[in-house]
mmCIF file with all atom_site columns, C-alpha atoms in Angstrom:
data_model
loop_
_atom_site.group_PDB
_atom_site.id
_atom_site.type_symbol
_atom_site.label_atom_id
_atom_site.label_alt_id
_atom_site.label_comp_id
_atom_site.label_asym_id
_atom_site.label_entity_id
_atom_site.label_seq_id
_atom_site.pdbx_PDB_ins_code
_atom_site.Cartn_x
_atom_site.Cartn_y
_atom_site.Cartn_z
_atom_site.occupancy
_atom_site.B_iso_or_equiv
_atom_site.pdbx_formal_charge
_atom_site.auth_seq_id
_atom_site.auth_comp_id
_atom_site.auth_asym_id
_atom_site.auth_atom_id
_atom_site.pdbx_PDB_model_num
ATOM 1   C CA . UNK A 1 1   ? -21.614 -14.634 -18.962 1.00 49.00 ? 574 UNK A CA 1
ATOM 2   C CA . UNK A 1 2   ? -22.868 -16.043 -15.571 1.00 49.00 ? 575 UNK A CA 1
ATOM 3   C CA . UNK A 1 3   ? -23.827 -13.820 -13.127 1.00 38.00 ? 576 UNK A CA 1
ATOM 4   C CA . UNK A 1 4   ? -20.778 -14.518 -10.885 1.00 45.00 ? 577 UNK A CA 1
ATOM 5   C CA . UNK A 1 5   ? -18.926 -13.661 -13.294 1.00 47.00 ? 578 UNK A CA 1
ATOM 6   C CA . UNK A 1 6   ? -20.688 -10.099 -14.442 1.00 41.00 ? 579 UNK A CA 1
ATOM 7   C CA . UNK A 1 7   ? -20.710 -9.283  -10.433 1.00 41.00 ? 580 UNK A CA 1
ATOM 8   C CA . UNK A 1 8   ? -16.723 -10.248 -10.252 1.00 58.00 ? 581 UNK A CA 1
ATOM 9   C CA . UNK A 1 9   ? -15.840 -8.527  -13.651 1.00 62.00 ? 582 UNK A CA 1
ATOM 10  C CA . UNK A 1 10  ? -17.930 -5.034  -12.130 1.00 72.00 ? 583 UNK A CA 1
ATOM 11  C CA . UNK A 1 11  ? -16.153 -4.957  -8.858  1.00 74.00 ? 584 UNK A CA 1
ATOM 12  C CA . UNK A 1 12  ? -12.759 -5.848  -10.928 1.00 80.00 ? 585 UNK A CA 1
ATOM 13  C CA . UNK A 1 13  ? -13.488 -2.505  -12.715 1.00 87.00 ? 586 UNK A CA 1
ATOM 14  C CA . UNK A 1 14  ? -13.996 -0.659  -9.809  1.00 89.00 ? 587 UNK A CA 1
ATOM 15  C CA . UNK A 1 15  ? -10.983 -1.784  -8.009  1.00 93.00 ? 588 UNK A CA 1
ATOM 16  C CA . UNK A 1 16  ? -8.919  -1.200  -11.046 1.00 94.00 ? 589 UNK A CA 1
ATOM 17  C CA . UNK A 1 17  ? -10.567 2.602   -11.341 1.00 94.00 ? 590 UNK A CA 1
ATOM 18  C CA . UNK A 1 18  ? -9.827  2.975   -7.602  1.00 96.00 ? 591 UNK A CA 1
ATOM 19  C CA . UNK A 1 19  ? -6.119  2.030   -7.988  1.00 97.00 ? 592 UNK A CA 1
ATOM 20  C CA . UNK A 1 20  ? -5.469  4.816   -10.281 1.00 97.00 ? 593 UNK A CA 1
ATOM 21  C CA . UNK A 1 21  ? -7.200  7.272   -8.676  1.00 97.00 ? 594 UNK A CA 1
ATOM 22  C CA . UNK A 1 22  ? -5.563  6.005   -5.714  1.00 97.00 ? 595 UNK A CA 1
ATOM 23  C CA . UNK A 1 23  ? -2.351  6.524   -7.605  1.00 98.00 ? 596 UNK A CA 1
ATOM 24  C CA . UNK A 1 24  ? -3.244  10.010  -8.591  1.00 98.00 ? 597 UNK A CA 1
ATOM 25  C CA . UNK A 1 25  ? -3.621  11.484  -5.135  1.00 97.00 ? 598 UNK A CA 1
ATOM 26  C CA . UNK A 1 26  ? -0.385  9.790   -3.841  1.00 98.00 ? 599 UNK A CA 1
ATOM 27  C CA . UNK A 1 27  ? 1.523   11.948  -6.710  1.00 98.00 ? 600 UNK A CA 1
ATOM 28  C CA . UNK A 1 28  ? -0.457  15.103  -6.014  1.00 97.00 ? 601 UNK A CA 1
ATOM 29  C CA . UNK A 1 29  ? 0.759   14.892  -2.068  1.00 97.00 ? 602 UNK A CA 1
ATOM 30  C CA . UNK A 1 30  ? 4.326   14.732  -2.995  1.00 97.00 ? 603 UNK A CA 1
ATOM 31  C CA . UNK A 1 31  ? 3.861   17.424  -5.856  1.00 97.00 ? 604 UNK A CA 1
ATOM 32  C CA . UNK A 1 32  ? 2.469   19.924  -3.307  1.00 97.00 ? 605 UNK A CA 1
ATOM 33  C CA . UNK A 1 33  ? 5.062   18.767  -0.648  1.00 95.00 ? 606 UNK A CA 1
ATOM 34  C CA . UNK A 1 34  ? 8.073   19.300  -3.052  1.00 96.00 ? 607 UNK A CA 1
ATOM 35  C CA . UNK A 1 35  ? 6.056   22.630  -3.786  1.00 97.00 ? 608 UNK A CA 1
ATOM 36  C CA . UNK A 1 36  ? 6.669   23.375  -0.390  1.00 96.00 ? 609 UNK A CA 1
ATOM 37  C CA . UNK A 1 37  ? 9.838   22.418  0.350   1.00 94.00 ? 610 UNK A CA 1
ATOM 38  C CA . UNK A 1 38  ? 11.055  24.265  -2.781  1.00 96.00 ? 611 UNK A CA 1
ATOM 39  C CA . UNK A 1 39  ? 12.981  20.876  -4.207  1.00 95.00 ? 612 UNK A CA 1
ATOM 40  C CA . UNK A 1 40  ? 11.700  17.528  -5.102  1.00 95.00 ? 613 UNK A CA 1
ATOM 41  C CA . UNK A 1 41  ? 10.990  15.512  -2.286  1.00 94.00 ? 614 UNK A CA 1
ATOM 42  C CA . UNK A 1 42  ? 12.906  11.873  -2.465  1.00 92.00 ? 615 UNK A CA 1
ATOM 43  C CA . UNK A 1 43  ? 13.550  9.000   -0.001  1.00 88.00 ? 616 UNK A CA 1
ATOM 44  C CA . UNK A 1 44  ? 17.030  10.167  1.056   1.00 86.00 ? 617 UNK A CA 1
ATOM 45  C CA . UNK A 1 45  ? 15.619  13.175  2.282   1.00 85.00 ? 618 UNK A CA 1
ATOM 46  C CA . UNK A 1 46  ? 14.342  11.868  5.080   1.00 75.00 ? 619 UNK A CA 1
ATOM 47  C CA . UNK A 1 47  ? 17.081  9.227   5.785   1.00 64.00 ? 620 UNK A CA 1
ATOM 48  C CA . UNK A 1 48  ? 18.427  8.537   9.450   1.00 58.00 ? 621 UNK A CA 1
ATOM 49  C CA . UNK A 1 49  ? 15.535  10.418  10.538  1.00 61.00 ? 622 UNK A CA 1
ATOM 50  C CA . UNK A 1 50  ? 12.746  8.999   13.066  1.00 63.00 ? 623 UNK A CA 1
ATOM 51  C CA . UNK A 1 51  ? 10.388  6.326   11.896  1.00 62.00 ? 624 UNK A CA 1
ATOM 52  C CA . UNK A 1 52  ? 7.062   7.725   10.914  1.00 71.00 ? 625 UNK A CA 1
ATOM 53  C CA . UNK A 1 53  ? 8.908   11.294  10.345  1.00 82.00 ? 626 UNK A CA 1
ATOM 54  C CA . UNK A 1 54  ? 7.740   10.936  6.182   1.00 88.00 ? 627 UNK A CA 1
ATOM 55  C CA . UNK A 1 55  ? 4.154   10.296  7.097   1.00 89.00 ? 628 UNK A CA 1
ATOM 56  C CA . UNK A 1 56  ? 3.825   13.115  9.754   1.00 88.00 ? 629 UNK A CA 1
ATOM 57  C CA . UNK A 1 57  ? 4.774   15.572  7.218   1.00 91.00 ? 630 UNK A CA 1
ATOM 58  C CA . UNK A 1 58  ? 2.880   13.633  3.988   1.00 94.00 ? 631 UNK A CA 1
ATOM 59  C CA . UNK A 1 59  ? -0.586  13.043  5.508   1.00 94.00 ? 632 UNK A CA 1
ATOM 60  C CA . UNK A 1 60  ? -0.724  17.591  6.272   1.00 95.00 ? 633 UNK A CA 1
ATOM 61  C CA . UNK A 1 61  ? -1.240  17.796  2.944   1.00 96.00 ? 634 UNK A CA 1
ATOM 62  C CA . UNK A 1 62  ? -4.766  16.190  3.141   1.00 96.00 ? 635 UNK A CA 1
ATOM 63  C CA . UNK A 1 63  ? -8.173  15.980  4.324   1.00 94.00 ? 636 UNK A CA 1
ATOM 64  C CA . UNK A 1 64  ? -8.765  13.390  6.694   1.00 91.00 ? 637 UNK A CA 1
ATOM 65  C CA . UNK A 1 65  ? -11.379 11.403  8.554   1.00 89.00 ? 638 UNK A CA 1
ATOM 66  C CA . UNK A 1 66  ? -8.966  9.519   10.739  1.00 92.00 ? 639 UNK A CA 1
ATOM 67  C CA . UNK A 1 67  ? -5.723  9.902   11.380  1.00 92.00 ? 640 UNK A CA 1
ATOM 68  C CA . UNK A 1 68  ? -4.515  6.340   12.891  1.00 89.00 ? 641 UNK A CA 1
ATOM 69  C CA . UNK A 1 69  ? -1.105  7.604   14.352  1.00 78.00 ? 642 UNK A CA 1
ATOM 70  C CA . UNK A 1 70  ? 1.706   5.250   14.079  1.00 74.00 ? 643 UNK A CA 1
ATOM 71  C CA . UNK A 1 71  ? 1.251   3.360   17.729  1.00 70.00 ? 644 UNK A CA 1
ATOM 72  C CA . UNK A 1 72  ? -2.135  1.854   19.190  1.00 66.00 ? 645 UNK A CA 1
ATOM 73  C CA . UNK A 1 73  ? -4.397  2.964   16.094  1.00 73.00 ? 646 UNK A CA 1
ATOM 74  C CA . UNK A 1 74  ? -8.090  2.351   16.001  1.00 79.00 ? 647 UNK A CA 1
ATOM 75  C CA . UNK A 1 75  ? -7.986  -1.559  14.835  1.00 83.00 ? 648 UNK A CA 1
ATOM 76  C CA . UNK A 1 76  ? -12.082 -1.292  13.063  1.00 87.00 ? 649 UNK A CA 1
ATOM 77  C CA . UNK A 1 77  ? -10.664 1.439   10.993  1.00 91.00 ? 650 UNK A CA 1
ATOM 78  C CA . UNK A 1 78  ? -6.847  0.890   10.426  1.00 92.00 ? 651 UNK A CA 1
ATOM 79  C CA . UNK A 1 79  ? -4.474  -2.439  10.064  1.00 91.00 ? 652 UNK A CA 1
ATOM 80  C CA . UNK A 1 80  ? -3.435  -3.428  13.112  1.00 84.00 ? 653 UNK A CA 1
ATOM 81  C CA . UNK A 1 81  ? 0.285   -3.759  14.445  1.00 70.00 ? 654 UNK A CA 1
ATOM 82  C CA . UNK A 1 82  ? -0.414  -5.437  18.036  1.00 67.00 ? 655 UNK A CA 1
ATOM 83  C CA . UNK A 1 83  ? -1.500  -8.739  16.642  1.00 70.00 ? 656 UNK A CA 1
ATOM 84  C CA . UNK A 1 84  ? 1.242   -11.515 16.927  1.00 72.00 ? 657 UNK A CA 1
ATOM 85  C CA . UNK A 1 85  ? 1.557   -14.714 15.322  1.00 70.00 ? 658 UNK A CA 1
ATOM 86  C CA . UNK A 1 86  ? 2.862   -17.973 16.722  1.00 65.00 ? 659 UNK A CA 1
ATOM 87  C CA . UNK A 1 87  ? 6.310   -16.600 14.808  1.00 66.00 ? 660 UNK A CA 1
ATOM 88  C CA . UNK A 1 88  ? 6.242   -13.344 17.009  1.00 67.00 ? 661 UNK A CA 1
ATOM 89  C CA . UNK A 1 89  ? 5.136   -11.684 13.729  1.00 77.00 ? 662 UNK A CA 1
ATOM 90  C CA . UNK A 1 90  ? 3.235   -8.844  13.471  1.00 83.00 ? 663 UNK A CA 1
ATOM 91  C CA . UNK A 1 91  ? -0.376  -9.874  12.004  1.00 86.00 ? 664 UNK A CA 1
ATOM 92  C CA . UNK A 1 92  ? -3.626  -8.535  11.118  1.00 90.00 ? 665 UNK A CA 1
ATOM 93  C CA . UNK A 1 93  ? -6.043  -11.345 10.882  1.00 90.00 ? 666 UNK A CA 1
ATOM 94  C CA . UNK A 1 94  ? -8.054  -9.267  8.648   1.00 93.00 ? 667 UNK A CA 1
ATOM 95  C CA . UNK A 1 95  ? -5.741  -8.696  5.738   1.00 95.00 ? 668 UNK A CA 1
ATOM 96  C CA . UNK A 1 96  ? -4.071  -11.572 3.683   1.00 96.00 ? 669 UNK A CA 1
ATOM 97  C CA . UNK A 1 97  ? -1.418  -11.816 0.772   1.00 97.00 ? 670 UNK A CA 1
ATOM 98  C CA . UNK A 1 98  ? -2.205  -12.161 -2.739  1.00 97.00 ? 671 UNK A CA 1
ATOM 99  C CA . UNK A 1 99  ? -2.366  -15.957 -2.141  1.00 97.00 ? 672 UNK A CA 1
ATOM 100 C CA . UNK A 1 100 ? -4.721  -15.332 0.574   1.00 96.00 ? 673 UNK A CA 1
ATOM 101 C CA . UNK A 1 101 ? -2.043  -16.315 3.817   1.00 94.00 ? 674 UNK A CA 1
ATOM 102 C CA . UNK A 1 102 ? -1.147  -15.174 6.668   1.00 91.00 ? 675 UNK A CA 1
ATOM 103 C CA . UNK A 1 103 ? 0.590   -11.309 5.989   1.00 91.00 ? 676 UNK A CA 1
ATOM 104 C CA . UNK A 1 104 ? 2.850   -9.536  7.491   1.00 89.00 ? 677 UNK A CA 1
ATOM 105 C CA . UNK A 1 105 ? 1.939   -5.988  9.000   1.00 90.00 ? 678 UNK A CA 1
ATOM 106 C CA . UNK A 1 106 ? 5.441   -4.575  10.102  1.00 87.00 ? 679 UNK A CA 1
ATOM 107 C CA . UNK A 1 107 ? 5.654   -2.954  6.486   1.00 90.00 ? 680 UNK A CA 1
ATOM 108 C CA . UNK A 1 108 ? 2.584   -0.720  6.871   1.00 92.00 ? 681 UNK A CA 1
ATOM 109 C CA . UNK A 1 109 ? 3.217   0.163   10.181  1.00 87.00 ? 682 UNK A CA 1
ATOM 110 C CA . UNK A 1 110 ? 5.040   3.904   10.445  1.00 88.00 ? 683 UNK A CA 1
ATOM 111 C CA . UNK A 1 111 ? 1.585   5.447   10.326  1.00 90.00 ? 684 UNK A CA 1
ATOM 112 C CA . UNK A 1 112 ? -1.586  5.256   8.358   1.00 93.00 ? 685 UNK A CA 1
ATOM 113 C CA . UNK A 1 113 ? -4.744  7.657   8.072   1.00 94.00 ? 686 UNK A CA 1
ATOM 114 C CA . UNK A 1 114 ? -8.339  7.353   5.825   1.00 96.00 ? 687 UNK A CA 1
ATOM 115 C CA . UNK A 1 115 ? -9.313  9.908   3.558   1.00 96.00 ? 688 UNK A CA 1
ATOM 116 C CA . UNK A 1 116 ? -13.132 10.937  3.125   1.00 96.00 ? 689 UNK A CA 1
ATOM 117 C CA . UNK A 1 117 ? -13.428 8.896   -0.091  1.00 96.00 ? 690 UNK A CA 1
ATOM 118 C CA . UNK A 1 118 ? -12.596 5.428   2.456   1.00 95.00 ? 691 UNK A CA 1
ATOM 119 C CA . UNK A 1 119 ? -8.926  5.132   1.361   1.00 97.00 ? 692 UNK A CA 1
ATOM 120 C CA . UNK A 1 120 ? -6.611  3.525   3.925   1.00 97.00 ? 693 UNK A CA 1
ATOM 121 C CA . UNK A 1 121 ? -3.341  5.050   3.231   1.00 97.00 ? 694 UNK A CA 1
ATOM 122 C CA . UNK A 1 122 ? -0.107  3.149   4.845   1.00 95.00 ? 695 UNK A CA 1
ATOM 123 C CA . UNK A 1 123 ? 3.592   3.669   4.994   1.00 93.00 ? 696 UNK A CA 1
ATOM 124 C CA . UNK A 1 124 ? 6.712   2.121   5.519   1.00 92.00 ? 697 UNK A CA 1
ATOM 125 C CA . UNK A 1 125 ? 9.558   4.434   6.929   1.00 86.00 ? 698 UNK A CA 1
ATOM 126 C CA . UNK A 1 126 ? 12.840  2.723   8.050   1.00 75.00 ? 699 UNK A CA 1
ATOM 127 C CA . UNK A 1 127 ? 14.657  5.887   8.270   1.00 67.00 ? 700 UNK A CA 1
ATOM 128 C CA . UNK A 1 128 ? 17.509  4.853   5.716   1.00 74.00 ? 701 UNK A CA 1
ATOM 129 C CA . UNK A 1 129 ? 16.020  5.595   1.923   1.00 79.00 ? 702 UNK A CA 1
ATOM 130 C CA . UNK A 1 130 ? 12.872  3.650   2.323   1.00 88.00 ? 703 UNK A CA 1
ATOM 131 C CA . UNK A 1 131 ? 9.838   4.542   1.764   1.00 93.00 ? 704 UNK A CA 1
ATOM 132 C CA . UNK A 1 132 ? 6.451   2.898   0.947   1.00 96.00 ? 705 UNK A CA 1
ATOM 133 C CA . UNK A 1 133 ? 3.057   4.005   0.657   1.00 97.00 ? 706 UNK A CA 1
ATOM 134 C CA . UNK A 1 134 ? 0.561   1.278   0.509   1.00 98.00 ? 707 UNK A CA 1
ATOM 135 C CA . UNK A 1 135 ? -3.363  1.879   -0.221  1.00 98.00 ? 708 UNK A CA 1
ATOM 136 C CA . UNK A 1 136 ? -6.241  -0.786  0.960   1.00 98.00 ? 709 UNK A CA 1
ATOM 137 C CA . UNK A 1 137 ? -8.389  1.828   -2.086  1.00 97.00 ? 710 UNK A CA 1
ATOM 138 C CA . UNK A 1 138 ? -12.085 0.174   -0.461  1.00 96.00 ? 711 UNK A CA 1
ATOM 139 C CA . UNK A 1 139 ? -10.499 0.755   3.576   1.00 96.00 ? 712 UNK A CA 1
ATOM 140 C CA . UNK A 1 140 ? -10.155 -1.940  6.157   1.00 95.00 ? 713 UNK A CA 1
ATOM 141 C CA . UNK A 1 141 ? -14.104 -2.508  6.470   1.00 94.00 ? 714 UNK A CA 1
ATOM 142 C CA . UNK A 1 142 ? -14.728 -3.399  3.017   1.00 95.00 ? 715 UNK A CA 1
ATOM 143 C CA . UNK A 1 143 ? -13.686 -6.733  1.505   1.00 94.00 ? 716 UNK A CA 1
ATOM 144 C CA . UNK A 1 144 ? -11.302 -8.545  0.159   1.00 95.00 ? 717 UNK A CA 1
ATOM 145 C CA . UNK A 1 145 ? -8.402  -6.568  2.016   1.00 97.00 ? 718 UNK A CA 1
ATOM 146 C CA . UNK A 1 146 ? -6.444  -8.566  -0.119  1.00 97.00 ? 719 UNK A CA 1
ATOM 147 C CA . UNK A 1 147 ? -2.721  -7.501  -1.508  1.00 97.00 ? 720 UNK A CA 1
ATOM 148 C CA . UNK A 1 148 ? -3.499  -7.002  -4.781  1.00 97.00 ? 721 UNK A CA 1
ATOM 149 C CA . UNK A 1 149 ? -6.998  -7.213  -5.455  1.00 96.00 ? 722 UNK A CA 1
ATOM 150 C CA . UNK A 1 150 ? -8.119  -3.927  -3.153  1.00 97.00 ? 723 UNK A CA 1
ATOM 151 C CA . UNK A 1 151 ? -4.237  -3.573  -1.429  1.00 98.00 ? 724 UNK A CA 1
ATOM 152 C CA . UNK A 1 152 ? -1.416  -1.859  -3.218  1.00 98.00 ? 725 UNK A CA 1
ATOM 153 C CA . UNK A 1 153 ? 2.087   -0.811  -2.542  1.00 98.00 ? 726 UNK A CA 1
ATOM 154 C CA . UNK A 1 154 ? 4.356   1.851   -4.231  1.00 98.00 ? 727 UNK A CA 1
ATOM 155 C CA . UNK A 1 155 ? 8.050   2.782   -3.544  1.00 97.00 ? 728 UNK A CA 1
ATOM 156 C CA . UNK A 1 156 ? 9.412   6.402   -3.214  1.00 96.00 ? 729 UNK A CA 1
ATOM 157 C CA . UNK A 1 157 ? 12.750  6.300   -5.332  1.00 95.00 ? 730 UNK A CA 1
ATOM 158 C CA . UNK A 1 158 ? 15.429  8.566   -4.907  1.00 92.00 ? 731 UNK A CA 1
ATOM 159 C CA . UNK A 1 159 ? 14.799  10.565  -7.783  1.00 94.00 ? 732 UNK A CA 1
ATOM 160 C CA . UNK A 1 160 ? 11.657  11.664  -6.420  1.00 95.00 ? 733 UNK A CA 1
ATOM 161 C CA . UNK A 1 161 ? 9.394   9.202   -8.472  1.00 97.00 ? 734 UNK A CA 1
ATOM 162 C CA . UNK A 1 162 ? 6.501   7.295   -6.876  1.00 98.00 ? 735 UNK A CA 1
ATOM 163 C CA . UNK A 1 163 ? 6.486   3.947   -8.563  1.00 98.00 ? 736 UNK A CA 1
ATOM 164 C CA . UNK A 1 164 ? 4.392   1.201   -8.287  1.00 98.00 ? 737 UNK A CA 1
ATOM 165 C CA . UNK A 1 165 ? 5.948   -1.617  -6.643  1.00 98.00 ? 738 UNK A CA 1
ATOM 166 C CA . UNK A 1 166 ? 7.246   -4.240  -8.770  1.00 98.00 ? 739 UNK A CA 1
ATOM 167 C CA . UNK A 1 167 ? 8.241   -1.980  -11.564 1.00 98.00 ? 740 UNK A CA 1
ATOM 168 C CA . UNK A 1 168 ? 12.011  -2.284  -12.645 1.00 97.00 ? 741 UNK A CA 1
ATOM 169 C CA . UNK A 1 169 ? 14.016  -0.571  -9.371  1.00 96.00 ? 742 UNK A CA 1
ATOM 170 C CA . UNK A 1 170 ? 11.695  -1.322  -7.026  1.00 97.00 ? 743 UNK A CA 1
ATOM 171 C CA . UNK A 1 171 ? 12.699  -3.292  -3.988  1.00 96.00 ? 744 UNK A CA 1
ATOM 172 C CA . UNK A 1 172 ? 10.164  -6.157  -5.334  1.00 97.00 ? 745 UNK A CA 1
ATOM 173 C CA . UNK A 1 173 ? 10.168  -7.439  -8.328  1.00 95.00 ? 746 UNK A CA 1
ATOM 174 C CA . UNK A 1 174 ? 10.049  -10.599 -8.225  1.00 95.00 ? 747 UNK A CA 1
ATOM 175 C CA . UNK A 1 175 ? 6.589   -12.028 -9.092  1.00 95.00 ? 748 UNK A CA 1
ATOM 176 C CA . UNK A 1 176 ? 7.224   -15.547 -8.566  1.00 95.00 ? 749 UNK A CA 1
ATOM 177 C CA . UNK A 1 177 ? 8.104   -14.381 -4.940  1.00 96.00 ? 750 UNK A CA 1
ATOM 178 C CA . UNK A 1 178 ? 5.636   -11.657 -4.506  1.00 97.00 ? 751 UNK A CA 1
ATOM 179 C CA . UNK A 1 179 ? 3.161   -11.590 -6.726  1.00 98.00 ? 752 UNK A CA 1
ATOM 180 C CA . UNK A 1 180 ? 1.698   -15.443 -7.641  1.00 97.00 ? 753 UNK A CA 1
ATOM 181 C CA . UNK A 1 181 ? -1.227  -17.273 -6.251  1.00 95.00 ? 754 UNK A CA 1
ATOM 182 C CA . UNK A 1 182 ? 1.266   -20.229 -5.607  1.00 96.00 ? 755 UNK A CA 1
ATOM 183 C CA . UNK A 1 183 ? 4.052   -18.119 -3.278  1.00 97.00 ? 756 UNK A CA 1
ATOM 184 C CA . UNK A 1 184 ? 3.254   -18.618 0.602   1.00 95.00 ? 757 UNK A CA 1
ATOM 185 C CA . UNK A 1 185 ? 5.428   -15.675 1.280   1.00 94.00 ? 758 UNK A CA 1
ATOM 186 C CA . UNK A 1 186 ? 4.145   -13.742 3.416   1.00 92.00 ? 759 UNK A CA 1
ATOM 187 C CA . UNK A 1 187 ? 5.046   -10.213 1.387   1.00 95.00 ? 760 UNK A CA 1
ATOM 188 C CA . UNK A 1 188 ? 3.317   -11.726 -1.630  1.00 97.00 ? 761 UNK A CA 1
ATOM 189 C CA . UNK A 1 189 ? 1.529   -9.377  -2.957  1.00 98.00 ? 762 UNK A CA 1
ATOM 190 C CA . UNK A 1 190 ? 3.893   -6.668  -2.542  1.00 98.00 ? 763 UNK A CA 1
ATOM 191 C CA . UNK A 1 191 ? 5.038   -6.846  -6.482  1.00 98.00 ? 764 UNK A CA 1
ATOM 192 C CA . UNK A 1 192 ? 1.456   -7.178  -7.878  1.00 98.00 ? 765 UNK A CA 1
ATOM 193 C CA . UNK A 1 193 ? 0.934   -3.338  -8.478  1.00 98.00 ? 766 UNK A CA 1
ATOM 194 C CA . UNK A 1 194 ? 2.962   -2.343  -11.412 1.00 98.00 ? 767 UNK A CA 1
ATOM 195 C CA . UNK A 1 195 ? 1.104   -5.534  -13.748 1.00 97.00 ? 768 UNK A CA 1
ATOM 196 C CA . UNK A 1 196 ? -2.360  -4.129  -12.087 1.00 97.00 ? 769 UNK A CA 1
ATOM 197 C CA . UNK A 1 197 ? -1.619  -0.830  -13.374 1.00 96.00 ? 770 UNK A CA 1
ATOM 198 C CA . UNK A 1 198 ? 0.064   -1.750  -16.490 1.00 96.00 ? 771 UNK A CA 1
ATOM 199 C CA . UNK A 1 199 ? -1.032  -5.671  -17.614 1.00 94.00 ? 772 UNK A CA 1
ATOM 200 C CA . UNK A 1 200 ? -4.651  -5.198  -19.391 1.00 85.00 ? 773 UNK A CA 1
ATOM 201 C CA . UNK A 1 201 ? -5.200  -9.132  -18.234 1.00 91.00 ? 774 UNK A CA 1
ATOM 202 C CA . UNK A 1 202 ? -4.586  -8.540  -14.978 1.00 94.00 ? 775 UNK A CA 1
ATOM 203 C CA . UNK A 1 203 ? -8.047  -7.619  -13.315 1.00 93.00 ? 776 UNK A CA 1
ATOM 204 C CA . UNK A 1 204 ? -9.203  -10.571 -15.457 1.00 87.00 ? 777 UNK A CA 1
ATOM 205 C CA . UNK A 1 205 ? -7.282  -13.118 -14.552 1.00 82.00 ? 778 UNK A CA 1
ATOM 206 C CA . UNK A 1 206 ? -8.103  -12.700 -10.834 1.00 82.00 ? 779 UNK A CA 1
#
């Protein structure tokens, strides 16, 4: 093997180590906060409730090093949601898709905080069932910030399951769409963590 290659296969290794840790402390959150709440916590419970109202509660059951807030966060440490695109879309010139364009922030943007171990930890809370936690597992400051080489996304489901997004139920699961080095869409990406978790080929075809 080259030595591009050796360096990409190592960091492809550590990024795929990183994601399942990653997942790991996203399910231990939601065990303690259904410990807590003395049922299982799912995404109806908080529906028709205040944007952001999930992560407020979530991100008290862990240590942080900065807590971004859901408006005006620090931009060198968390994804920003005041950047617009010629569109009017919400943009963070520092983060691209899977396909490496343009992405679209508005889905990470009901609050975010880092963890000691550099984790950028995002969410998407509409209010009405839905609920995402996405993960940048190297933080804003390290490269690629790249959906779904260091940027995953998982789903809340109503039975109180964190999934990885693109699993079957998701909201995305189409991979043609959403994960593909071809699509342009701007959530492309989105789908890419259930095969990164669960397709051995994966990391090496990246």
């Amino acid at each position: 093997m080259t030595l591009p290659s050796v360096i990409n296969n190592n960091k492809s290794k550590v990024f795929q180590t990183s994601l399942q840790a990653a997942y790991t402390i996203l399910q231990e959150g939601l065990a303690k906060m259904s410990a807590d709440y003395g049922y299982t916590i799912t995404s109806s419970n908080f529906e028709r409730r205040t944007n952001g109202e999930f992560y407020n509660v979530y991100k008290t059951y862990y240590k942080k090093i900065y807590d971004c807030s859901v408006l005006n966060p620090n931009e060198s440490v968390c994804m920003t949601r005041n950047n617009k695109n010629e569109a009017g879309l919400s943009t963070d010139p520092s983060y691209k898709t899977f396909s490496g364009n343009e992405i679209k922030t508005s889905i990470f943007d009901d609050g975010q905080f880092v963890l000691p171990n550099g984790m950028l930890i995002m969410f998407e809370d509409t209010g009405y069932s839905i609920i995402y936690i996405s993960v940048d597992i190297n933080g804003k400051r390290q490269k690629p910030n790249r959906w779904g080489y260091d940027v995953f996304t998982f789903q809340l489901m109503n039975d109180g399951k964190l999934l990885p997004m693109g699993a079957e139920g998701t909201d995305y699961e189409n991979t043609d769409n959403f994960c593909s080095k071809q699509s342009k869409h701007y959530y492309n990406g989105i789908a890419c963590t259930y095969k990164a978790i669960t397709d051995k080929d994966f990391w090496k075809n990246l």
